[in-house]
Amino acid sequence: VPVGLRFGVQLVVTDAGPIEVTTFRRDGPYSDGRHPDSVEFTDEMEDAKRRDFTINGLFYDPTHQKIYDYVGGQKDIQDKVIRAIGCPLSRFKEDRLRMIRAIRFKNVLQFSLEKETWRAICTESPHILPAVSPERIWQELTKVKDKGVLVASLRDMWHCGLLSAIFPVLKPCKEELIEKRLNMVRNYSGASLAAALCLLFQEEQTSYLEDFIESYRLSRREKKVVGLFLSHGMFHKRLSKPELVQLYALPEWEDYAAAVATARRDPSEFIRRHKKAAEELSFWITQVQTKSYL
């Protein structure tokens, strides 16, 4: 099945499942900062040179059980180093998503970033948009959250300029404020990436969150979480019982409450109090959820 014939990618369907087979290639220019304009089929040595990082430039021959390493990837794995293949700046200009991937690999693997690779990220970070789509950025951020390294990755992204390039609302923020907000993200126990990120730009949310929803094409659930920040902010206003019923009737309220709790002196007590209130109002919550009151 020719799923990507232009890039030499075909899907071979077997009884054991589909196998993606890619022809060794050399890439042409990347005029959009994301995809090659053309490809030329070649050998594995040239193919290795076009890849992002040395740890991803290894080939394994399962027949002879042999590793082919043309870029020093095995040594970098041993030394726990993320290093761009060839000229780092060229690699990131070809595909600017690689900058976030480098930070993800660093934190997930607990490796370090090679000095020139880090410098190239700092240089190229202001140009990540619009070369990389918000959807791809969101996918990368989802991966770091799922791996439990969101805070470390966001901190690296702040120091190299990626975070303020992706979320311009953060540009005026001082490092002390960013660290305070990152600490709140660390203490967030919910599952929503959108809620965690809302903690980063909480004070600027009214003017920014609607753009955030639109730009990143969030899922319906994530949109509702952000919508709660839009309507209730950091929950400083005391809500009436009918307002609480409407809030608790939403499946997303616990993700939102978990985020808001990070700004409280006693987060666990804040969550406990609201869960207790939700139990006490359960009859009315069910009425709203089932529309039994109509």
Tab-separated table of C-alpha atoms in Angstrom:
chain	number	residue	atom	x	y	z
A	1	VAL	CA	0.000	0.000	0.000
A	2	PRO	CA	1.754	3.242	-1.141
A	3	VAL	CA	1.017	5.471	1.872
A	4	GLY	CA	3.819	7.939	1.132
A	5	LEU	CA	5.248	7.060	-2.250
A	6	ARG	CA	6.782	10.500	-2.706
A	7	PHE	CA	9.047	9.793	0.283
A	8	GLY	CA	9.565	6.124	-0.550
A	9	VAL	CA	7.185	4.894	2.157
A	10	GLN	CA	5.016	1.844	1.584
A	11	LEU	CA	2.920	-0.274	3.917
A	12	VAL	CA	3.422	-4.011	3.594
A	13	VAL	CA	0.397	-5.882	4.909
A	14	THR	CA	1.265	-9.202	6.549
A	15	ASP	CA	-0.620	-11.732	8.655
A	16	ALA	CA	1.253	-10.393	11.692
A	17	GLY	CA	0.123	-6.838	10.938
A	18	PRO	CA	1.193	-3.930	8.713
A	19	ILE	CA	4.905	-3.113	8.400
A	20	GLU	CA	6.059	0.326	7.249
A	21	VAL	CA	8.969	0.099	4.812
A	22	THR	CA	10.935	3.192	3.830
A	23	THR	CA	13.551	3.425	1.102
A	24	PHE	CA	16.863	5.031	2.110
A	25	ARG	CA	16.822	8.627	0.886
A	26	ARG	CA	18.519	12.003	0.760
A	27	ASP	CA	16.270	15.020	1.350
A	28	GLY	CA	16.142	18.124	-0.814
A	29	PRO	CA	15.647	21.674	0.550
A	30	TYR	CA	13.060	22.299	3.308
A	31	SER	CA	11.482	25.534	2.102
A	32	ASP	CA	8.634	25.380	4.654
A	33	GLY	CA	10.827	24.526	7.641
A	34	ARG	CA	9.011	21.228	8.134
A	35	HIS	CA	8.981	18.983	5.016
A	36	PRO	CA	11.514	18.337	2.227
A	37	ASP	CA	10.593	19.736	-1.178
A	38	SER	CA	11.949	16.613	-2.846
A	39	VAL	CA	13.759	13.368	-2.073
A	40	GLU	CA	16.414	11.311	-3.836
A	41	PHE	CA	16.797	7.617	-3.098
A	42	THR	CA	20.270	6.609	-1.964
A	43	ASP	CA	22.093	4.306	0.492
A	44	GLU	CA	21.876	3.960	4.262
A	45	MET	CA	24.942	6.129	4.960
A	46	GLU	CA	23.381	9.126	3.216
A	47	ASP	CA	20.052	8.357	4.854
A	48	ALA	CA	21.650	8.528	8.308
A	49	LYS	CA	23.045	11.993	7.599
A	50	ARG	CA	19.581	13.473	6.971
A	51	ARG	CA	18.165	12.356	10.331
A	52	ASP	CA	17.713	14.519	13.406
A	53	PHE	CA	19.847	13.173	16.280
A	54	THR	CA	22.680	10.683	16.472
A	55	ILE	CA	20.687	8.400	18.767
A	56	ASN	CA	18.088	8.146	15.961
A	57	GLY	CA	20.626	7.567	13.203
A	58	LEU	CA	21.350	3.886	13.870
A	59	PHE	CA	20.418	0.969	11.620
A	60	TYR	CA	19.940	-2.627	12.695
A	61	ASP	CA	20.278	-5.622	10.381
A	62	PRO	CA	18.090	-8.322	12.000
A	63	THR	CA	19.384	-11.008	9.630
A	64	HIS	CA	23.020	-10.637	10.677
A	65	GLN	CA	22.222	-8.995	14.041
A	66	LYS	CA	24.493	-6.088	13.238
A	67	ILE	CA	24.229	-2.381	14.068
A	68	TYR	CA	25.346	0.165	11.468
A	69	ASP	CA	26.392	3.460	13.057
A	70	TYR	CA	27.626	6.215	10.735
A	71	VAL	CA	27.004	9.152	13.092
A	72	GLY	CA	28.371	8.141	16.512
A	73	GLY	CA	24.961	7.331	17.941
A	74	GLN	CA	26.117	4.408	20.090
A	75	LYS	CA	28.690	6.549	21.898
A	76	ASP	CA	26.136	9.293	22.516
A	77	ILE	CA	23.723	6.734	23.948
A	78	GLN	CA	26.520	5.513	26.214
A	79	ASP	CA	27.367	9.103	27.207
A	80	LYS	CA	23.662	10.005	27.529
A	81	VAL	CA	23.879	12.920	25.099
A	82	ILE	CA	21.347	14.328	22.621
A	83	ARG	CA	23.379	15.597	19.653
A	84	ALA	CA	22.143	16.811	16.282
A	85	ILE	CA	23.586	15.045	13.242
A	86	GLY	CA	25.870	17.324	11.244
A	87	CYS	CA	25.232	21.068	11.594
A	88	PRO	CA	22.611	21.556	14.358
A	89	LEU	CA	21.303	24.825	12.926
A	90	SER	CA	20.766	23.187	9.538
A	91	ARG	CA	18.901	20.277	11.127
A	92	PHE	CA	16.534	22.640	12.956
A	93	LYS	CA	15.995	24.892	9.955
A	94	GLU	CA	14.997	21.805	7.968
A	95	ASP	CA	12.395	20.773	10.536
A	96	ARG	CA	11.746	23.117	13.451
A	97	LEU	CA	9.668	20.544	15.325
A	98	ARG	CA	12.999	18.852	16.063
A	99	MET	CA	13.691	21.539	18.662
A	100	ILE	CA	10.822	20.358	20.860
A	101	ARG	CA	11.691	16.727	20.137
A	102	ALA	CA	15.247	17.347	21.359
A	103	ILE	CA	13.913	18.664	24.652
A	104	ARG	CA	11.468	15.773	24.937
A	105	PHE	CA	14.219	13.187	24.358
A	106	LYS	CA	16.488	14.971	26.857
A	107	ASN	CA	13.942	14.841	29.664
A	108	VAL	CA	12.325	11.483	28.951
A	109	LEU	CA	15.707	9.739	28.617
A	110	GLN	CA	17.378	11.861	31.314
A	111	PHE	CA	20.153	12.759	28.854
A	112	SER	CA	21.941	16.083	28.399
A	113	LEU	CA	21.802	18.317	25.323
A	114	GLU	CA	25.110	18.739	23.524
A	115	LYS	CA	26.317	22.367	23.699
A	116	GLU	CA	26.120	23.268	20.004
A	117	THR	CA	22.747	21.548	19.670
A	118	TRP	CA	21.406	23.649	22.563
A	119	ARG	CA	22.840	26.858	21.079
A	120	ALA	CA	21.174	26.104	17.755
A	121	ILE	CA	17.813	25.644	19.481
A	122	CYS	CA	18.227	29.003	21.246
A	123	THR	CA	19.046	30.646	17.896
A	124	GLU	CA	16.242	29.066	15.890
A	125	SER	CA	13.458	29.004	18.534
A	126	PRO	CA	11.828	32.328	17.499
A	127	HIS	CA	11.055	30.794	14.086
A	128	ILE	CA	9.102	27.722	15.241
A	129	LEU	CA	5.833	29.389	14.179
A	130	PRO	CA	4.292	29.211	11.660
A	131	ALA	CA	6.607	26.480	10.313
A	132	VAL	CA	5.254	23.942	12.816
A	133	SER	CA	1.493	23.569	13.143
A	134	PRO	CA	-0.157	23.986	16.558
A	135	GLU	CA	-1.459	20.412	16.216
A	136	ARG	CA	2.083	18.985	16.042
A	137	ILE	CA	3.228	21.155	18.948
A	138	TRP	CA	0.257	19.911	20.959
A	139	GLN	CA	1.166	16.310	20.174
A	140	GLU	CA	4.707	16.865	21.467
A	141	LEU	CA	3.471	18.560	24.644
A	142	THR	CA	1.024	15.704	25.179
A	143	LYS	CA	3.888	13.226	24.949
A	144	VAL	CA	5.979	15.023	27.570
A	145	LYS	CA	2.978	15.247	29.910
A	146	ASP	CA	2.200	11.555	29.440
A	147	LYS	CA	5.831	10.736	30.291
A	148	GLY	CA	5.721	12.861	33.448
A	149	VAL	CA	8.324	15.404	32.306
A	150	LEU	CA	6.085	18.354	31.431
A	151	VAL	CA	7.573	20.793	33.945
A	152	ALA	CA	11.197	19.985	33.101
A	153	SER	CA	10.426	20.289	29.389
A	154	LEU	CA	8.545	23.571	29.794
A	155	ARG	CA	11.445	24.967	31.814
A	156	ASP	CA	13.923	24.043	29.065
A	157	MET	CA	11.566	25.542	26.496
A	158	TRP	CA	11.449	28.775	28.510
A	159	HIS	CA	15.226	29.062	28.769
A	160	CYS	CA	15.789	28.517	25.032
A	161	GLY	CA	12.954	30.825	23.951
A	162	LEU	CA	10.602	28.176	22.591
A	163	LEU	CA	7.906	28.664	25.227
A	164	SER	CA	7.485	32.396	24.629
A	165	ALA	CA	7.647	31.829	20.854
A	166	ILE	CA	4.808	29.290	21.053
A	167	PHE	CA	2.810	31.275	23.637
A	168	PRO	CA	3.621	34.971	22.970
A	169	VAL	CA	1.538	36.031	25.972
A	170	LEU	CA	4.430	34.829	28.161
A	171	LYS	CA	7.067	37.081	26.580
A	172	PRO	CA	6.745	39.914	29.152
A	173	CYS	CA	6.961	37.484	32.097
A	174	LYS	CA	9.990	37.513	34.380
A	175	GLU	CA	11.767	34.268	35.198
A	176	GLU	CA	10.646	34.442	38.829
A	177	LEU	CA	6.993	34.481	37.749
A	178	ILE	CA	7.512	31.634	35.269
A	179	GLU	CA	9.156	29.544	37.999
A	180	LYS	CA	6.219	30.225	40.318
A	181	ARG	CA	3.771	29.087	37.660
A	182	LEU	CA	5.860	26.052	36.750
A	183	ASN	CA	5.696	25.054	40.402
A	184	MET	CA	1.910	25.189	40.149
A	185	VAL	CA	2.030	22.998	37.038
A	186	ARG	CA	4.208	20.546	38.991
A	187	ASN	CA	1.560	20.359	41.708
A	188	TYR	CA	-1.271	19.827	39.234
A	189	SER	CA	-2.666	16.321	39.681
A	190	GLY	CA	-5.253	16.317	36.899
A	191	ALA	CA	-5.117	14.740	33.459
A	192	SER	CA	-5.792	17.817	31.319
A	193	LEU	CA	-2.834	19.296	29.432
A	194	ALA	CA	-4.921	22.385	28.675
A	195	ALA	CA	-5.548	22.976	32.394
A	196	ALA	CA	-1.842	22.609	33.145
A	197	LEU	CA	-0.965	25.158	30.453
A	198	CYS	CA	-3.676	27.550	31.636
A	199	LEU	CA	-1.712	27.793	34.882
A	200	LEU	CA	1.164	29.274	32.879
A	201	PHE	CA	-0.866	32.177	31.525
A	202	GLN	CA	-3.554	32.419	34.190
A	203	GLU	CA	-3.427	36.189	34.731
A	204	GLU	CA	-3.530	36.919	31.009
A	205	GLN	CA	-6.261	34.373	30.335
A	206	THR	CA	-9.222	36.609	29.467
A	207	SER	CA	-7.539	38.049	26.397
A	208	TYR	CA	-5.617	34.916	25.451
A	209	LEU	CA	-7.594	31.763	26.199
A	210	GLU	CA	-10.057	32.160	23.340
A	211	ASP	CA	-7.124	32.406	20.920
A	212	PHE	CA	-5.579	29.396	22.656
A	213	ILE	CA	-8.713	27.304	22.048
A	214	GLU	CA	-8.920	28.352	18.411
A	215	SER	CA	-5.219	28.050	17.533
A	216	TYR	CA	-4.701	24.600	19.019
A	217	ARG	CA	-8.022	23.125	17.906
A	218	LEU	CA	-8.490	21.477	21.270
A	219	SER	CA	-10.662	18.452	21.830
A	220	ARG	CA	-14.184	19.061	23.055
A	221	ARG	CA	-13.187	18.100	26.595
A	222	GLU	CA	-10.111	20.348	26.614
A	223	LYS	CA	-12.167	23.235	25.236
A	224	LYS	CA	-14.581	22.857	28.130
A	225	VAL	CA	-11.715	22.870	30.638
A	226	VAL	CA	-10.366	26.099	29.176
A	227	GLY	CA	-13.926	27.441	29.086
A	228	LEU	CA	-14.088	27.004	32.862
A	229	PHE	CA	-10.983	29.158	33.227
A	230	LEU	CA	-12.622	31.737	30.963
A	231	SER	CA	-15.830	31.832	32.993
A	232	HIS	CA	-14.473	31.322	36.518
A	233	GLY	CA	-10.818	32.340	36.387
A	234	MET	CA	-8.925	30.955	39.364
A	235	PHE	CA	-12.169	30.430	41.305
A	236	HIS	CA	-11.795	33.497	43.547
A	237	LYS	CA	-15.482	34.354	43.318
A	238	ARG	CA	-17.819	32.527	45.711
A	239	LEU	CA	-20.435	30.636	43.696
A	240	SER	CA	-24.072	30.175	44.653
A	241	LYS	CA	-25.481	26.643	45.015
A	242	PRO	CA	-27.168	26.742	41.559
A	243	GLU	CA	-23.865	27.884	40.049
A	244	LEU	CA	-21.990	25.090	41.838
A	245	VAL	CA	-24.525	22.540	40.585
A	246	GLN	CA	-23.954	23.720	37.016
A	247	LEU	CA	-20.180	23.465	37.545
A	248	TYR	CA	-20.207	20.042	39.201
A	249	ALA	CA	-22.503	18.684	36.474
A	250	LEU	CA	-19.638	19.030	33.983
A	251	PRO	CA	-17.338	15.986	33.659
A	252	GLU	CA	-14.364	18.388	33.351
A	253	TRP	CA	-14.860	20.158	36.672
A	254	GLU	CA	-12.365	17.981	38.573
A	255	ASP	CA	-9.565	18.702	36.067
A	256	TYR	CA	-10.306	22.392	36.446
A	257	ALA	CA	-10.531	22.209	40.257
A	258	ALA	CA	-7.236	20.328	40.448
A	259	ALA	CA	-5.580	23.157	38.510
A	260	VAL	CA	-7.135	25.909	40.618
A	261	ALA	CA	-6.138	24.056	43.789
A	262	THR	CA	-2.438	24.541	42.986
A	263	ALA	CA	-2.825	28.238	43.850
A	264	ARG	CA	-4.331	27.483	47.260
A	265	ARG	CA	-2.438	27.230	50.532
A	266	ASP	CA	-3.855	23.737	51.095
A	267	PRO	CA	-4.658	22.172	47.683
A	268	SER	CA	-5.845	18.834	49.076
A	269	GLU	CA	-8.271	20.553	51.458
A	270	PHE	CA	-9.617	22.692	48.590
A	271	ILE	CA	-10.319	19.591	46.481
A	272	ARG	CA	-11.753	17.669	49.452
A	273	ARG	CA	-14.151	20.511	50.255
A	274	HIS	CA	-15.467	20.688	46.701
A	275	LYS	CA	-15.845	16.934	46.380
A	276	LYS	CA	-17.847	16.942	49.589
A	277	ALA	CA	-20.026	19.774	48.247
A	278	ALA	CA	-20.547	17.816	45.013
A	279	GLU	CA	-21.708	14.791	47.036
A	280	GLU	CA	-24.162	16.941	48.978
A	281	LEU	CA	-25.557	18.376	45.745
A	282	SER	CA	-25.559	15.045	43.896
A	283	PHE	CA	-29.366	14.940	43.519
A	284	TRP	CA	-29.462	18.316	41.753
A	285	ILE	CA	-26.348	17.510	39.736
A	286	THR	CA	-28.069	14.381	38.392
A	287	GLN	CA	-31.123	16.457	37.524
A	288	VAL	CA	-28.948	18.778	35.427
A	289	GLN	CA	-27.000	15.947	33.805
A	290	THR	CA	-30.138	14.031	32.831
A	291	LYS	CA	-32.177	17.160	32.163
A	292	SER	CA	-34.822	15.696	34.449
A	293	TYR	CA	-35.797	19.186	35.552
A	294	LEU	CA	-37.351	19.915	32.109
